[in-house]
């Protein structure tokens, strides 16, 4: 880090991430009690709310003087990054759409879904191997 401002920004992002992670945990724990366990309601809630909030934060942060760059980064990268990474994926895909880059938007969706699914399968296989179950 070059100076105190960047160190401060780094610490704010870390604190925001911790807050977002804690909030996600609470939502994921509380949602089944309110909505049932038949569907991953908590994950859906954090992904939808996170997508909404990152749209608000990024638009206001990049097109108005309503928040500083440090506030925008703390909220978007820190808090919402800890709350849900889907919000970042969603924002990036929507930005491609707004720019008319439909191919990139579709590529982002396709590559993300396929590679994350494959990574999940690989994670299960690795966990089974580590656990000695196959």
Coordinates of C-alpha atoms in Angstrom, one line a residue:
X1 CA 0.0 0.0 0.0
X2 CA 1.4 3.3 -1.0
X3 CA -0.2 5.5 1.7
X4 CA -2.5 5.6 4.6
X5 CA -5.6 6.3 2.4
X6 CA -5.1 3.0 0.6
X7 CA -4.5 1.1 3.9
X8 CA -7.7 2.7 5.3
X9 CA -9.7 1.7 2.2
X10 CA -8.3 -1.9 2.6
X11 CA -9.4 -2.1 6.2
X12 CA -12.8 -0.6 5.4
X13 CA -13.3 -3.3 2.7
X14 CA -12.3 -6.0 5.2
X15 CA -14.8 -4.7 7.8
X16 CA -17.5 -4.4 5.1
X17 CA -16.8 -8.0 4.1
X18 CA -17.1 -9.2 7.7
X19 CA -20.4 -7.3 8.1
X20 CA -21.8 -8.7 4.8
X21 CA -20.7 -12.2 5.7
X22 CA -22.4 -12.0 9.1
X23 CA -25.6 -10.7 7.6
X24 CA -25.6 -13.4 5.0
X25 CA -25.2 -16.0 7.7
X26 CA -28.1 -14.6 9.7
X27 CA -30.4 -14.5 6.6
X28 CA -29.5 -18.0 5.6
X29 CA -30.2 -19.2 9.1
X30 CA -33.4 -17.3 9.5
X31 CA -35.0 -17.8 6.2
X32 CA -35.9 -21.5 6.6
X33 CA -37.7 -20.7 9.9
X34 CA -39.9 -18.2 8.1
X35 CA -40.3 -19.7 4.7
X36 CA -39.6 -23.4 5.0
X37 CA -36.8 -25.7 4.1
X38 CA -38.1 -27.0 0.7
X39 CA -36.1 -24.3 -1.2
X40 CA -32.8 -22.4 -0.5
X41 CA -34.7 -19.2 0.4
X42 CA -31.8 -17.7 2.3
X43 CA -29.5 -18.0 -0.7
X44 CA -32.1 -16.6 -3.1
X45 CA -32.8 -13.7 -0.7
X46 CA -29.2 -12.7 -0.4
X47 CA -28.6 -13.1 -4.1
X48 CA -31.6 -11.0 -5.1
X49 CA -31.1 -8.4 -2.4
X50 CA -27.4 -8.2 -3.1
X51 CA -28.1 -7.8 -6.9
X52 CA -30.5 -4.9 -6.1
X53 CA -28.1 -3.2 -3.7
X54 CA -25.0 -3.5 -5.9
X55 CA -27.0 -1.9 -8.7
X56 CA -27.9 1.0 -6.4
X57 CA -24.5 1.4 -5.0
X58 CA -22.6 1.2 -8.3
X59 CA -25.0 3.5 -10.2
X60 CA -25.0 6.2 -7.4
X61 CA -21.3 5.7 -6.8
X62 CA -20.3 6.0 -10.5
X63 CA -22.8 8.6 -11.8
X64 CA -23.4 11.0 -8.9
X65 CA -21.4 12.6 -6.2
X66 CA -23.6 11.0 -3.5
X67 CA -20.8 8.8 -2.3
X68 CA -17.1 8.7 -2.3
X69 CA -15.1 6.1 -4.1
X70 CA -14.1 4.7 -0.8
X71 CA -17.7 4.4 0.3
X72 CA -18.6 2.7 -3.0
X73 CA -15.8 0.2 -2.8
X74 CA -16.5 -0.5 0.9
X75 CA -20.1 -1.2 0.2
X76 CA -19.8 -3.0 -3.2
X77 CA -16.6 -5.0 -2.8
X78 CA -16.6 -5.3 1.0
X79 CA -20.1 -5.6 2.3
X80 CA -21.9 -6.9 -0.8
X81 CA -18.9 -9.1 -1.7
X82 CA -19.3 -10.7 1.7
X83 CA -23.0 -10.8 1.5
X84 CA -23.1 -12.4 -2.0
X85 CA -20.7 -12.7 -4.9
X86 CA -23.7 -13.2 -7.2
X87 CA -24.4 -9.4 -7.0
X88 CA -21.1 -8.7 -8.7
X89 CA -21.7 -11.3 -11.3
X90 CA -25.1 -9.9 -12.0
X91 CA -23.9 -6.3 -12.2
X92 CA -21.1 -7.2 -14.6
X93 CA -23.5 -9.1 -16.8
X94 CA -26.0 -6.2 -16.8
X95 CA -23.2 -3.8 -17.7
X96 CA -22.4 -5.8 -20.8
X97 CA -26.1 -5.7 -21.7
X98 CA -26.2 -2.0 -21.2
X99 CA -23.2 -1.6 -23.5
X100 CA -24.8 -3.7 -26.1
X101 CA -22.2 -6.4 -25.6
X102 CA -24.7 -9.2 -25.8
X103 CA -22.1 -11.8 -26.7
X104 CA -20.0 -11.0 -23.7
X105 CA -23.1 -11.0 -21.4
X106 CA -24.1 -14.5 -22.7
X107 CA -20.5 -15.7 -22.5
X108 CA -20.2 -14.5 -18.9
X109 CA -23.5 -16.3 -17.9
X110 CA -22.6 -19.5 -19.7
X111 CA -19.0 -19.7 -18.6
X112 CA -19.9 -18.8 -15.0
X113 CA -22.7 -21.4 -14.7
X114 CA -20.8 -24.2 -16.4
X115 CA -17.4 -23.6 -14.7
X116 CA -19.0 -23.1 -11.3
X117 CA -21.0 -26.3 -11.8
X118 CA -17.9 -28.2 -12.8
X119 CA -15.9 -26.7 -9.9
X120 CA -18.7 -27.9 -7.6
X121 CA -18.5 -31.4 -9.0
X122 CA -14.7 -31.3 -8.6
X123 CA -15.1 -30.1 -5.1
X124 CA -17.4 -33.0 -4.2
X125 CA -14.9 -35.4 -5.7
X126 CA -12.0 -33.9 -3.9
X127 CA -13.9 -33.9 -0.6
X128 CA -14.8 -37.5 -1.0
X129 CA -11.1 -38.3 -1.8
X130 CA -9.9 -36.3 1.3
X131 CA -12.5 -38.1 3.4
X132 CA -11.4 -41.4 2.1
X133 CA -14.8 -42.3 0.7
X134 CA -14.0 -43.0 -2.8

